[in-house]
Amino acid sequence: MDSVFSRIVFRHLLLITLLAMKPFVISARHWSKEKPYSNLEQMEDLINDLPGQPRVNFQHFAGYVTVNEEHGRSLFYWFYEASNLPHEKPLVLWLNGGPGCSSVGYGATQEIGPFLVDKGGKSLKYNPYAWNSEANMLFLESPIGVGYSYTNTSTDYEKLGDDFTAKDAHAFLLKWFLKFPLYRNRTFFIAGESYAGKYVPELAELIHDKNEDPSLSINLKGILLGNPETSDAEDWKGLVDYAWSHAVVSDETHKTIKETCDFYSNDTWSNEDCSQAVDEVLKQYKEIDIYSLYTSVCIDNSTVDSETKAYQIMFKSPSKMMPRIMGGYDPCLDDYARYYYNRADVQKALHVTDGHQIRNWSICK
Protein backbone atom coordinates (compact mmCIF):
# COMPACT_ATOMS: atom_id res chain seq x y z
CA MET A 1 0.00 0.00 0.00
CA ASP A 2 1.24 3.47 -0.82
CA SER A 3 2.02 5.42 2.31
CA VAL A 4 0.55 8.85 1.61
CA PHE A 5 1.21 10.07 5.16
CA SER A 6 4.85 9.10 5.27
CA ARG A 7 6.30 12.19 3.52
CA ILE A 8 4.24 14.83 5.35
CA VAL A 9 6.43 15.27 8.41
CA PHE A 10 9.66 14.79 6.47
CA ARG A 11 9.12 18.05 4.61
CA HIS A 12 9.47 19.82 7.96
CA LEU A 13 11.59 17.52 10.09
CA LEU A 14 13.86 14.59 9.24
CA LEU A 15 13.74 12.10 12.05
CA ILE A 16 16.82 9.95 11.74
CA THR A 17 17.05 6.54 13.27
CA LEU A 18 20.52 5.07 13.36
CA LEU A 19 20.64 1.36 14.02
CA ALA A 20 24.13 0.32 14.96
CA MET A 21 25.30 -2.96 13.53
CA LYS A 22 28.32 -5.14 14.23
CA PRO A 23 31.33 -4.20 12.13
CA PHE A 24 31.90 -6.63 9.33
CA VAL A 25 35.31 -8.19 8.76
CA ILE A 26 36.49 -7.59 5.22
CA SER A 27 38.41 -10.54 3.91
CA ALA A 28 41.73 -10.16 2.16
CA ARG A 29 40.29 -12.26 -0.65
CA HIS A 30 39.11 -10.55 -3.81
CA TRP A 31 35.86 -8.74 -3.00
CA SER A 32 33.94 -10.18 -5.96
CA LYS A 33 34.27 -13.05 -8.36
CA GLU A 34 33.49 -10.71 -11.25
CA LYS A 35 36.15 -8.72 -13.06
CA PRO A 36 36.34 -5.08 -11.89
CA TYR A 37 35.48 -2.34 -14.36
CA SER A 38 38.31 -0.39 -15.90
CA ASN A 39 38.83 3.22 -14.91
CA LEU A 40 37.75 4.15 -18.44
CA GLU A 41 34.36 2.50 -17.91
CA GLN A 42 33.91 4.47 -14.69
CA MET A 43 34.83 7.72 -16.39
CA GLU A 44 32.24 7.07 -19.10
CA ASP A 45 29.65 7.86 -16.41
CA LEU A 46 31.31 11.14 -15.41
CA ILE A 47 28.95 14.09 -15.94
CA ASN A 48 30.63 16.96 -17.75
CA ASP A 49 27.90 19.12 -19.26
CA LEU A 50 24.69 18.89 -17.25
CA PRO A 51 22.39 21.69 -18.48
CA GLY A 52 21.93 24.49 -15.99
CA GLN A 53 24.35 23.06 -13.44
CA PRO A 54 26.08 25.55 -11.14
CA ARG A 55 29.85 25.31 -10.89
CA VAL A 56 31.02 22.93 -8.14
CA ASN A 57 34.29 21.52 -6.82
CA PHE A 58 33.32 17.84 -6.83
CA GLN A 59 32.73 15.16 -9.46
CA HIS A 60 29.44 13.41 -10.04
CA PHE A 61 28.55 10.38 -12.12
CA ALA A 62 25.34 8.91 -13.53
CA GLY A 63 24.31 5.98 -15.66
CA TYR A 64 23.06 2.42 -15.61
CA VAL A 65 24.11 -0.73 -13.84
CA THR A 66 22.70 -3.92 -15.33
CA VAL A 67 21.49 -6.20 -12.55
CA ASN A 68 20.26 -8.99 -14.82
CA GLU A 69 21.92 -9.47 -18.20
CA GLU A 70 19.50 -12.13 -19.43
CA HIS A 71 16.41 -9.98 -18.81
CA GLY A 72 18.06 -6.68 -19.72
CA ARG A 73 17.20 -5.26 -16.30
CA SER A 74 19.06 -2.04 -15.45
CA LEU A 75 18.89 0.43 -12.58
CA PHE A 76 19.77 4.10 -12.92
CA TYR A 77 22.01 5.80 -10.37
CA TRP A 78 23.38 9.28 -9.71
CA PHE A 79 26.49 9.50 -7.54
CA TYR A 80 27.89 12.68 -6.01
CA GLU A 81 31.33 12.66 -4.44
CA ALA A 82 31.62 14.49 -1.14
CA SER A 83 32.43 18.15 -1.67
CA ASN A 84 35.36 17.92 0.73
CA LEU A 85 37.78 15.03 1.35
CA PRO A 86 35.67 12.39 -0.46
CA HIS A 87 38.32 9.73 0.19
CA GLU A 88 37.70 10.09 3.94
CA LYS A 89 33.90 10.38 3.96
CA PRO A 90 31.42 7.49 4.22
CA LEU A 91 29.17 6.31 1.40
CA VAL A 92 25.40 6.71 1.76
CA LEU A 93 22.84 5.01 -0.50
CA TRP A 94 19.57 6.97 -0.66
CA LEU A 95 16.26 5.28 -1.51
CA ASN A 96 12.94 7.08 -1.89
CA GLY A 97 9.66 5.37 -1.16
CA GLY A 98 6.19 5.57 -2.65
CA PRO A 99 6.52 2.75 -3.44
CA GLY A 100 7.45 3.74 -6.96
CA CYS A 101 8.86 7.25 -6.49
CA SER A 102 12.17 8.49 -7.84
CA SER A 103 15.18 9.05 -5.60
CA VAL A 104 16.48 11.43 -8.26
CA GLY A 105 13.23 13.40 -8.51
CA TYR A 106 12.69 13.72 -4.77
CA GLY A 107 15.82 12.97 -2.72
CA ALA A 108 18.40 14.39 -5.11
CA THR A 109 16.37 17.18 -6.75
CA GLN A 110 14.09 18.49 -3.99
CA GLU A 111 15.63 17.50 -0.68
CA ILE A 112 19.23 16.53 0.05
CA GLY A 113 21.12 16.54 -3.26
CA PRO A 114 23.56 19.31 -4.24
CA PHE A 115 21.46 20.45 -7.22
CA LEU A 116 17.86 21.55 -6.75
CA VAL A 117 15.64 22.01 -9.79
CA ASP A 118 14.93 25.70 -10.34
CA LYS A 119 11.66 27.39 -11.22
CA GLY A 120 10.19 26.04 -14.43
CA GLY A 121 12.66 23.17 -14.63
CA LYS A 122 14.95 25.09 -16.95
CA SER A 123 17.96 25.18 -14.68
CA LEU A 124 19.49 23.96 -11.41
CA LYS A 125 20.53 25.81 -8.29
CA TYR A 126 23.04 24.85 -5.63
CA ASN A 127 21.72 23.42 -2.35
CA PRO A 128 23.84 24.71 0.56
CA TYR A 129 22.36 22.01 2.82
CA ALA A 130 23.27 19.07 0.59
CA TRP A 131 24.27 15.88 2.33
CA ASN A 132 27.33 15.48 0.13
CA SER A 133 29.02 18.05 2.34
CA GLU A 134 29.39 15.17 4.82
CA ALA A 135 29.17 11.99 2.74
CA ASN A 136 29.52 10.52 -0.73
CA MET A 137 25.89 10.28 -1.87
CA LEU A 138 24.52 7.54 -4.12
CA PHE A 139 20.91 7.95 -5.32
CA LEU A 140 19.27 4.87 -6.84
CA GLU A 141 16.04 4.75 -8.85
CA SER A 142 14.55 1.48 -7.71
CA PRO A 143 12.76 -0.79 -8.47
CA ILE A 144 12.55 -1.19 -12.25
CA GLY A 145 9.95 1.09 -13.81
CA VAL A 146 10.85 3.96 -11.48
CA GLY A 147 12.42 7.01 -13.11
CA TYR A 148 14.89 5.91 -15.78
CA SER A 149 15.27 2.33 -14.51
CA TYR A 150 13.88 -0.33 -16.83
CA THR A 151 13.75 -3.94 -17.94
CA ASN A 152 13.49 -5.48 -21.40
CA THR A 153 11.44 -8.36 -19.98
CA SER A 154 7.84 -7.35 -19.29
CA THR A 155 7.19 -10.32 -16.98
CA ASP A 156 9.68 -8.81 -14.50
CA TYR A 157 7.01 -6.28 -13.54
CA GLU A 158 4.74 -9.11 -12.40
CA LYS A 159 7.39 -10.16 -9.86
CA LEU A 160 7.80 -6.75 -8.26
CA GLY A 161 7.71 -6.74 -4.48
CA ASP A 162 9.90 -5.89 -1.52
CA ASP A 163 12.01 -9.06 -1.82
CA PHE A 164 12.53 -8.55 -5.56
CA THR A 165 13.48 -4.92 -4.98
CA ALA A 166 16.01 -5.82 -2.27
CA LYS A 167 17.68 -8.48 -4.43
CA ASP A 168 18.02 -6.09 -7.37
CA ALA A 169 19.40 -3.35 -5.12
CA HIS A 170 21.95 -5.79 -3.68
CA ALA A 171 22.97 -6.90 -7.18
CA PHE A 172 23.28 -3.23 -8.12
CA LEU A 173 25.61 -2.52 -5.20
CA LEU A 174 27.90 -5.45 -5.99
CA LYS A 175 28.28 -4.29 -9.59
CA TRP A 176 28.50 -0.63 -8.69
CA PHE A 177 31.42 -1.36 -6.37
CA LEU A 178 33.16 -3.03 -9.29
CA LYS A 179 32.81 0.22 -11.20
CA PHE A 180 33.89 2.29 -8.18
CA PRO A 181 36.33 0.00 -6.33
CA LEU A 182 37.67 2.81 -4.13
CA TYR A 183 34.37 2.69 -2.23
CA ARG A 184 33.97 -1.06 -1.82
CA ASN A 185 35.42 -1.14 1.72
CA ARG A 186 34.17 2.30 2.69
CA THR A 187 31.94 2.80 5.73
CA PHE A 188 28.47 2.37 4.23
CA PHE A 189 24.98 3.46 5.29
CA ILE A 190 21.57 3.01 3.67
CA ALA A 191 19.12 5.91 4.07
CA GLY A 192 15.62 6.70 2.91
CA GLU A 193 12.16 8.06 3.63
CA SER A 194 8.54 6.97 3.30
CA TYR A 195 8.20 3.41 1.94
CA ALA A 196 11.97 3.08 2.28
CA GLY A 197 10.94 2.09 5.80
CA LYS A 198 10.38 -1.28 4.12
CA TYR A 199 13.10 -1.10 1.44
CA VAL A 200 16.00 -0.08 3.70
CA PRO A 201 15.72 -2.69 6.49
CA GLU A 202 15.09 -5.47 3.99
CA LEU A 203 18.16 -4.53 1.95
CA ALA A 204 20.22 -4.22 5.15
CA GLU A 205 19.13 -7.70 6.24
CA LEU A 206 20.03 -9.13 2.83
CA ILE A 207 23.47 -7.52 2.97
CA HIS A 208 23.98 -8.88 6.48
CA ASP A 209 23.09 -12.40 5.33
CA LYS A 210 25.19 -12.23 2.16
CA ASN A 211 28.19 -10.94 4.11
CA GLU A 212 28.74 -14.49 5.34
CA ASP A 213 30.46 -14.92 1.98
CA PRO A 214 33.58 -12.71 2.22
CA SER A 215 33.62 -12.27 -1.55
CA LEU A 216 30.26 -10.45 -1.33
CA SER A 217 30.96 -8.44 1.82
CA ILE A 218 29.75 -4.84 2.07
CA ASN A 219 30.93 -2.68 4.98
CA LEU A 220 27.44 -1.79 6.21
CA LYS A 221 27.45 0.14 9.49
CA GLY A 222 23.86 1.26 9.87
CA ILE A 223 20.64 2.60 8.41
CA LEU A 224 18.98 6.02 8.51
CA LEU A 225 15.20 6.41 8.17
CA GLY A 226 13.22 9.63 7.76
CA ASN A 227 9.57 9.32 8.81
CA PRO A 228 9.43 5.76 7.51
CA GLU A 229 6.51 3.55 6.65
CA THR A 230 6.66 0.64 9.07
CA SER A 231 3.02 -0.34 9.67
CA ASP A 232 0.15 0.16 7.22
CA ALA A 233 -2.36 0.20 10.08
CA GLU A 234 -0.53 2.86 12.07
CA ASP A 235 -0.01 4.96 8.95
CA TRP A 236 -3.71 4.94 8.12
CA LYS A 237 -4.58 5.90 11.70
CA GLY A 238 -2.01 8.69 11.54
CA LEU A 239 -3.33 9.96 8.22
CA VAL A 240 -6.89 10.13 9.54
CA ASP A 241 -5.99 11.75 12.87
CA TYR A 242 -3.73 14.28 11.14
CA ALA A 243 -6.50 15.28 8.74
CA TRP A 244 -9.02 15.66 11.57
CA SER A 245 -6.66 17.59 13.87
CA HIS A 246 -5.96 20.06 11.05
CA ALA A 247 -9.66 20.55 10.16
CA VAL A 248 -9.34 18.80 6.81
CA VAL A 249 -12.32 16.56 7.65
CA SER A 250 -15.31 16.92 9.94
CA ASP A 251 -15.80 15.50 13.42
CA GLU A 252 -18.50 13.28 11.96
CA THR A 253 -16.20 11.72 9.34
CA HIS A 254 -13.49 11.19 11.94
CA LYS A 255 -15.96 9.56 14.32
CA THR A 256 -17.25 7.22 11.58
CA ILE A 257 -13.71 6.06 10.81
CA LYS A 258 -12.92 5.50 14.48
CA GLU A 259 -16.09 3.42 14.92
CA THR A 260 -16.09 1.38 11.70
CA CYS A 261 -12.48 0.97 10.51
CA ASP A 262 -10.22 -1.79 11.77
CA PHE A 263 -6.97 -1.00 9.98
CA TYR A 264 -5.33 -4.09 11.44
CA SER A 265 -7.80 -6.33 9.61
CA ASN A 266 -7.30 -7.80 6.15
CA ASP A 267 -10.96 -6.97 5.56
CA THR A 268 -10.76 -3.23 6.29
CA TRP A 269 -12.28 -2.02 3.04
CA SER A 270 -15.17 -4.49 2.99
CA ASN A 271 -16.92 -2.26 5.52
CA GLU A 272 -18.83 0.21 3.34
CA ASP A 273 -19.14 2.91 6.02
CA CYS A 274 -15.41 2.77 6.68
CA SER A 275 -14.51 2.81 2.99
CA GLN A 276 -16.73 5.81 2.23
CA ALA A 277 -15.43 7.78 5.22
CA VAL A 278 -11.78 7.19 4.26
CA ASP A 279 -12.62 8.17 0.67
CA GLU A 280 -13.94 11.45 2.07
CA VAL A 281 -10.55 12.09 3.69
CA LEU A 282 -8.66 11.36 0.48
CA LYS A 283 -11.06 13.47 -1.59
CA GLN A 284 -10.10 16.58 0.39
CA TYR A 285 -6.50 16.23 -0.74
CA LYS A 286 -7.52 16.73 -4.36
CA GLU A 287 -8.01 20.39 -3.48
CA ILE A 288 -5.08 20.98 -1.11
CA ASP A 289 -1.47 19.85 -0.91
CA ILE A 290 -1.27 16.92 1.50
CA TYR A 291 2.39 17.72 2.17
CA SER A 292 1.85 21.43 2.86
CA LEU A 293 -1.70 22.17 3.96
CA TYR A 294 -1.41 25.93 4.29
CA THR A 295 0.30 26.81 1.03
CA SER A 296 -1.10 27.10 -2.47
CA VAL A 297 -1.27 24.10 -4.81
CA CYS A 298 0.38 23.81 -8.19
CA ILE A 299 -2.21 24.73 -10.81
CA ASP A 300 -2.30 23.60 -14.43
CA ASN A 301 -3.42 26.61 -16.47
CA SER A 302 -5.17 24.44 -19.03
CA THR A 303 -7.63 22.95 -16.56
CA VAL A 304 -8.59 25.70 -14.11
CA ASP A 305 -11.46 28.18 -14.05
CA SER A 306 -11.11 31.96 -14.20
CA GLU A 307 -11.39 32.44 -10.44
CA THR A 308 -8.58 29.99 -9.77
CA LYS A 309 -6.46 31.56 -12.51
CA ALA A 310 -6.92 34.95 -10.87
CA TYR A 311 -5.76 33.46 -7.56
CA GLN A 312 -2.75 31.94 -9.28
CA ILE A 313 -1.84 35.25 -10.93
CA MET A 314 -2.10 36.98 -7.55
CA PHE A 315 0.35 34.54 -5.99
CA LYS A 316 2.74 34.74 -8.93
CA SER A 317 2.74 38.54 -9.08
CA PRO A 318 5.92 40.26 -7.85
CA SER A 319 5.48 41.39 -4.25
CA LYS A 320 7.72 41.97 -1.28
CA MET A 321 5.08 40.29 0.87
CA MET A 322 4.76 37.04 -1.08
CA PRO A 323 8.07 35.39 -0.04
CA ARG A 324 7.15 35.92 3.62
CA ILE A 325 3.61 34.64 3.15
CA MET A 326 4.66 31.58 1.17
CA GLY A 327 7.65 30.81 3.34
CA GLY A 328 9.75 29.96 0.30
CA TYR A 329 7.71 26.84 -0.50
CA ASP A 330 7.05 26.17 -4.19
CA PRO A 331 4.23 23.64 -4.75
CA CYS A 332 5.25 23.01 -8.37
CA LEU A 333 8.59 21.30 -7.72
CA ASP A 334 7.31 17.95 -9.02
CA ASP A 335 6.34 19.61 -12.30
CA TYR A 336 9.72 21.32 -12.59
CA ALA A 337 11.49 18.01 -12.07
CA ARG A 338 9.27 16.30 -14.64
CA TYR A 339 10.09 18.97 -17.21
CA TYR A 340 13.82 18.90 -16.50
CA TYR A 341 14.33 15.14 -16.58
CA ASN A 342 12.36 14.73 -19.80
CA ARG A 343 14.68 17.09 -21.68
CA ALA A 344 16.78 15.41 -24.38
CA ASP A 345 19.93 17.34 -23.45
CA VAL A 346 19.56 16.40 -19.78
CA GLN A 347 19.08 12.72 -20.57
CA LYS A 348 22.15 12.78 -22.79
CA ALA A 349 24.24 14.42 -20.06
CA LEU A 350 23.07 11.79 -17.55
CA HIS A 351 23.94 8.98 -19.99
CA VAL A 352 20.31 7.86 -20.21
CA THR A 353 20.01 8.24 -23.99
CA ASP A 354 22.06 9.45 -26.93
CA GLY A 355 20.07 12.69 -26.96
CA HIS A 356 18.00 11.75 -30.00
CA GLN A 357 15.51 9.45 -28.30
CA ILE A 358 13.66 10.37 -25.13
CA ARG A 359 13.02 7.93 -22.27
CA ASN A 360 9.80 8.93 -20.53
CA TRP A 361 10.54 9.94 -16.94
CA SER A 362 7.96 10.46 -14.21
CA ILE A 363 8.49 11.29 -10.56
CA CYS A 364 6.25 8.45 -9.34
CA LYS A 365 4.83 5.36 -11.02
mmCIF file with all atom_site columns, C-alpha atoms in Angstrom, residues 17-109:
data_model
loop_
_atom_site.group_PDB
_atom_site.id
_atom_site.type_symbol
_atom_site.label_atom_id
_atom_site.label_alt_id
_atom_site.label_comp_id
_atom_site.label_asym_id
_atom_site.label_entity_id
_atom_site.label_seq_id
_atom_site.pdbx_PDB_ins_code
_atom_site.Cartn_x
_atom_site.Cartn_y
_atom_site.Cartn_z
_atom_site.occupancy
_atom_site.B_iso_or_equiv
_atom_site.pdbx_formal_charge
_atom_site.auth_seq_id
_atom_site.auth_comp_id
_atom_site.auth_asym_id
_atom_site.auth_atom_id
_atom_site.pdbx_PDB_model_num
ATOM 1  C CA . THR A 1 17  ? 17.050 6.536   13.273  1.00 0.00 ? 17  THR A CA 1
ATOM 2  C CA . LEU A 1 18  ? 20.517 5.069   13.358  1.00 0.00 ? 18  LEU A CA 1
ATOM 3  C CA . LEU A 1 19  ? 20.640 1.363   14.024  1.00 0.00 ? 19  LEU A CA 1
ATOM 4  C CA . ALA A 1 20  ? 24.130 0.316   14.959  1.00 0.00 ? 20  ALA A CA 1
ATOM 5  C CA . MET A 1 21  ? 25.303 -2.958  13.532  1.00 0.00 ? 21  MET A CA 1
ATOM 6  C CA . LYS A 1 22  ? 28.323 -5.139  14.225  1.00 0.00 ? 22  LYS A CA 1
ATOM 7  C CA . PRO A 1 23  ? 31.329 -4.200  12.134  1.00 0.00 ? 23  PRO A CA 1
ATOM 8  C CA . PHE A 1 24  ? 31.901 -6.631  9.335   1.00 0.00 ? 24  PHE A CA 1
ATOM 9  C CA . VAL A 1 25  ? 35.307 -8.186  8.756   1.00 0.00 ? 25  VAL A CA 1
ATOM 10 C CA . ILE A 1 26  ? 36.493 -7.589  5.220   1.00 0.00 ? 26  ILE A CA 1
ATOM 11 C CA . SER A 1 27  ? 38.407 -10.538 3.911   1.00 0.00 ? 27  SER A CA 1
ATOM 12 C CA . ALA A 1 28  ? 41.727 -10.164 2.159   1.00 0.00 ? 28  ALA A CA 1
ATOM 13 C CA . ARG A 1 29  ? 40.289 -12.260 -0.653  1.00 0.00 ? 29  ARG A CA 1
ATOM 14 C CA . HIS A 1 30  ? 39.107 -10.547 -3.811  1.00 0.00 ? 30  HIS A CA 1
ATOM 15 C CA . TRP A 1 31  ? 35.857 -8.736  -2.997  1.00 0.00 ? 31  TRP A CA 1
ATOM 16 C CA . SER A 1 32  ? 33.937 -10.175 -5.958  1.00 0.00 ? 32  SER A CA 1
ATOM 17 C CA . LYS A 1 33  ? 34.266 -13.054 -8.355  1.00 0.00 ? 33  LYS A CA 1
ATOM 18 C CA . GLU A 1 34  ? 33.490 -10.712 -11.254 1.00 0.00 ? 34  GLU A CA 1
ATOM 19 C CA . LYS A 1 35  ? 36.149 -8.717  -13.062 1.00 0.00 ? 35  LYS A CA 1
ATOM 20 C CA . PRO A 1 36  ? 36.338 -5.082  -11.892 1.00 0.00 ? 36  PRO A CA 1
ATOM 21 C CA . TYR A 1 37  ? 35.483 -2.344  -14.359 1.00 0.00 ? 37  TYR A CA 1
ATOM 22 C CA . SER A 1 38  ? 38.315 -0.392  -15.900 1.00 0.00 ? 38  SER A CA 1
ATOM 23 C CA . ASN A 1 39  ? 38.835 3.218   -14.909 1.00 0.00 ? 39  ASN A CA 1
ATOM 24 C CA . LEU A 1 40  ? 37.753 4.147   -18.444 1.00 0.00 ? 40  LEU A CA 1
ATOM 25 C CA . GLU A 1 41  ? 34.357 2.496   -17.906 1.00 0.00 ? 41  GLU A CA 1
ATOM 26 C CA . GLN A 1 42  ? 33.913 4.467   -14.687 1.00 0.00 ? 42  GLN A CA 1
ATOM 27 C CA . MET A 1 43  ? 34.826 7.724   -16.391 1.00 0.00 ? 43  MET A CA 1
ATOM 28 C CA . GLU A 1 44  ? 32.243 7.075   -19.101 1.00 0.00 ? 44  GLU A CA 1
ATOM 29 C CA . ASP A 1 45  ? 29.649 7.857   -16.415 1.00 0.00 ? 45  ASP A CA 1
ATOM 30 C CA . LEU A 1 46  ? 31.307 11.136  -15.415 1.00 0.00 ? 46  LEU A CA 1
ATOM 31 C CA . ILE A 1 47  ? 28.951 14.088  -15.943 1.00 0.00 ? 47  ILE A CA 1
ATOM 32 C CA . ASN A 1 48  ? 30.632 16.957  -17.749 1.00 0.00 ? 48  ASN A CA 1
ATOM 33 C CA . ASP A 1 49  ? 27.904 19.117  -19.260 1.00 0.00 ? 49  ASP A CA 1
ATOM 34 C CA . LEU A 1 50  ? 24.689 18.889  -17.246 1.00 0.00 ? 50  LEU A CA 1
ATOM 35 C CA . PRO A 1 51  ? 22.389 21.689  -18.484 1.00 0.00 ? 51  PRO A CA 1
ATOM 36 C CA . GLY A 1 52  ? 21.934 24.493  -15.986 1.00 0.00 ? 52  GLY A CA 1
ATOM 37 C CA . GLN A 1 53  ? 24.347 23.055  -13.438 1.00 0.00 ? 53  GLN A CA 1
ATOM 38 C CA . PRO A 1 54  ? 26.078 25.551  -11.136 1.00 0.00 ? 54  PRO A CA 1
ATOM 39 C CA . ARG A 1 55  ? 29.854 25.311  -10.895 1.00 0.00 ? 55  ARG A CA 1
ATOM 40 C CA . VAL A 1 56  ? 31.018 22.933  -8.141  1.00 0.00 ? 56  VAL A CA 1
ATOM 41 C CA . ASN A 1 57  ? 34.286 21.525  -6.821  1.00 0.00 ? 57  ASN A CA 1
ATOM 42 C CA . PHE A 1 58  ? 33.316 17.838  -6.835  1.00 0.00 ? 58  PHE A CA 1
ATOM 43 C CA . GLN A 1 59  ? 32.732 15.165  -9.456  1.00 0.00 ? 59  GLN A CA 1
ATOM 44 C CA . HIS A 1 60  ? 29.436 13.406  -10.036 1.00 0.00 ? 60  HIS A CA 1
ATOM 45 C CA . PHE A 1 61  ? 28.546 10.378  -12.118 1.00 0.00 ? 61  PHE A CA 1
ATOM 46 C CA . ALA A 1 62  ? 25.337 8.915   -13.535 1.00 0.00 ? 62  ALA A CA 1
ATOM 47 C CA . GLY A 1 63  ? 24.307 5.979   -15.657 1.00 0.00 ? 63  GLY A CA 1
ATOM 48 C CA . TYR A 1 64  ? 23.061 2.418   -15.615 1.00 0.00 ? 64  TYR A CA 1
ATOM 49 C CA . VAL A 1 65  ? 24.113 -0.727  -13.843 1.00 0.00 ? 65  VAL A CA 1
ATOM 50 C CA . THR A 1 66  ? 22.699 -3.922  -15.333 1.00 0.00 ? 66  THR A CA 1
ATOM 51 C CA . VAL A 1 67  ? 21.489 -6.196  -12.547 1.00 0.00 ? 67  VAL A CA 1
ATOM 52 C CA . ASN A 1 68  ? 20.263 -8.993  -14.823 1.00 0.00 ? 68  ASN A CA 1
ATOM 53 C CA . GLU A 1 69  ? 21.919 -9.468  -18.202 1.00 0.00 ? 69  GLU A CA 1
ATOM 54 C CA . GLU A 1 70  ? 19.501 -12.132 -19.428 1.00 0.00 ? 70  GLU A CA 1
ATOM 55 C CA . HIS A 1 71  ? 16.413 -9.980  -18.809 1.00 0.00 ? 71  HIS A CA 1
ATOM 56 C CA . GLY A 1 72  ? 18.058 -6.679  -19.723 1.00 0.00 ? 72  GLY A CA 1
ATOM 57 C CA . ARG A 1 73  ? 17.202 -5.261  -16.301 1.00 0.00 ? 73  ARG A CA 1
ATOM 58 C CA . SER A 1 74  ? 19.060 -2.044  -15.453 1.00 0.00 ? 74  SER A CA 1
ATOM 59 C CA . LEU A 1 75  ? 18.886 0.430   -12.582 1.00 0.00 ? 75  LEU A CA 1
ATOM 60 C CA . PHE A 1 76  ? 19.772 4.102   -12.916 1.00 0.00 ? 76  PHE A CA 1
ATOM 61 C CA . TYR A 1 77  ? 22.015 5.802   -10.372 1.00 0.00 ? 77  TYR A CA 1
ATOM 62 C CA . TRP A 1 78  ? 23.381 9.276   -9.711  1.00 0.00 ? 78  TRP A CA 1
ATOM 63 C CA . PHE A 1 79  ? 26.490 9.498   -7.540  1.00 0.00 ? 79  PHE A CA 1
ATOM 64 C CA . TYR A 1 80  ? 27.889 12.677  -6.007  1.00 0.00 ? 80  TYR A CA 1
ATOM 65 C CA . GLU A 1 81  ? 31.330 12.661  -4.444  1.00 0.00 ? 81  GLU A CA 1
ATOM 66 C CA . ALA A 1 82  ? 31.620 14.493  -1.141  1.00 0.00 ? 82  ALA A CA 1
ATOM 67 C CA . SER A 1 83  ? 32.428 18.148  -1.666  1.00 0.00 ? 83  SER A CA 1
ATOM 68 C CA . ASN A 1 84  ? 35.364 17.924  0.734   1.00 0.00 ? 84  ASN A CA 1
ATOM 69 C CA . LEU A 1 85  ? 37.779 15.030  1.352   1.00 0.00 ? 85  LEU A CA 1
ATOM 70 C CA . PRO A 1 86  ? 35.671 12.389  -0.463  1.00 0.00 ? 86  PRO A CA 1
ATOM 71 C CA . HIS A 1 87  ? 38.325 9.733   0.187   1.00 0.00 ? 87  HIS A CA 1
ATOM 72 C CA . GLU A 1 88  ? 37.698 10.093  3.939   1.00 0.00 ? 88  GLU A CA 1
ATOM 73 C CA . LYS A 1 89  ? 33.901 10.378  3.955   1.00 0.00 ? 89  LYS A CA 1
ATOM 74 C CA . PRO A 1 90  ? 31.416 7.489   4.223   1.00 0.00 ? 90  PRO A CA 1
ATOM 75 C CA . LEU A 1 91  ? 29.171 6.310   1.400   1.00 0.00 ? 91  LEU A CA 1
ATOM 76 C CA . VAL A 1 92  ? 25.398 6.708   1.762   1.00 0.00 ? 92  VAL A CA 1
ATOM 77 C CA . LEU A 1 93  ? 22.843 5.013   -0.498  1.00 0.00 ? 93  LEU A CA 1
ATOM 78 C CA . TRP A 1 94  ? 19.572 6.971   -0.659  1.00 0.00 ? 94  TRP A CA 1
ATOM 79 C CA . LEU A 1 95  ? 16.261 5.282   -1.511  1.00 0.00 ? 95  LEU A CA 1
ATOM 80 C CA . ASN A 1 96  ? 12.942 7.075   -1.895  1.00 0.00 ? 96  ASN A CA 1
ATOM 81 C CA . GLY A 1 97  ? 9.664  5.366   -1.161  1.00 0.00 ? 97  GLY A CA 1
ATOM 82 C CA . GLY A 1 98  ? 6.194  5.568   -2.648  1.00 0.00 ? 98  GLY A CA 1
ATOM 83 C CA . PRO A 1 99  ? 6.521  2.746   -3.436  1.00 0.00 ? 99  PRO A CA 1
ATOM 84 C CA . GLY A 1 100 ? 7.450  3.744   -6.957  1.00 0.00 ? 100 GLY A CA 1
ATOM 85 C CA . CYS A 1 101 ? 8.859  7.254   -6.492  1.00 0.00 ? 101 CYS A CA 1
ATOM 86 C CA . SER A 1 102 ? 12.166 8.491   -7.836  1.00 0.00 ? 102 SER A CA 1
ATOM 87 C CA . SER A 1 103 ? 15.184 9.049   -5.597  1.00 0.00 ? 103 SER A CA 1
ATOM 88 C CA . VAL A 1 104 ? 16.476 11.427  -8.264  1.00 0.00 ? 104 VAL A CA 1
ATOM 89 C CA . GLY A 1 105 ? 13.231 13.405  -8.505  1.00 0.00 ? 105 GLY A CA 1
ATOM 90 C CA . TYR A 1 106 ? 12.689 13.715  -4.766  1.00 0.00 ? 106 TYR A CA 1
ATOM 91 C CA . GLY A 1 107 ? 15.817 12.970  -2.722  1.00 0.00 ? 107 GLY A CA 1
ATOM 92 C CA . ALA A 1 108 ? 18.396 14.394  -5.115  1.00 0.00 ? 108 ALA A CA 1
ATOM 93 C CA . THR A 1 109 ? 16.366 17.181  -6.746  1.00 0.00 ? 109 THR A CA 1
#
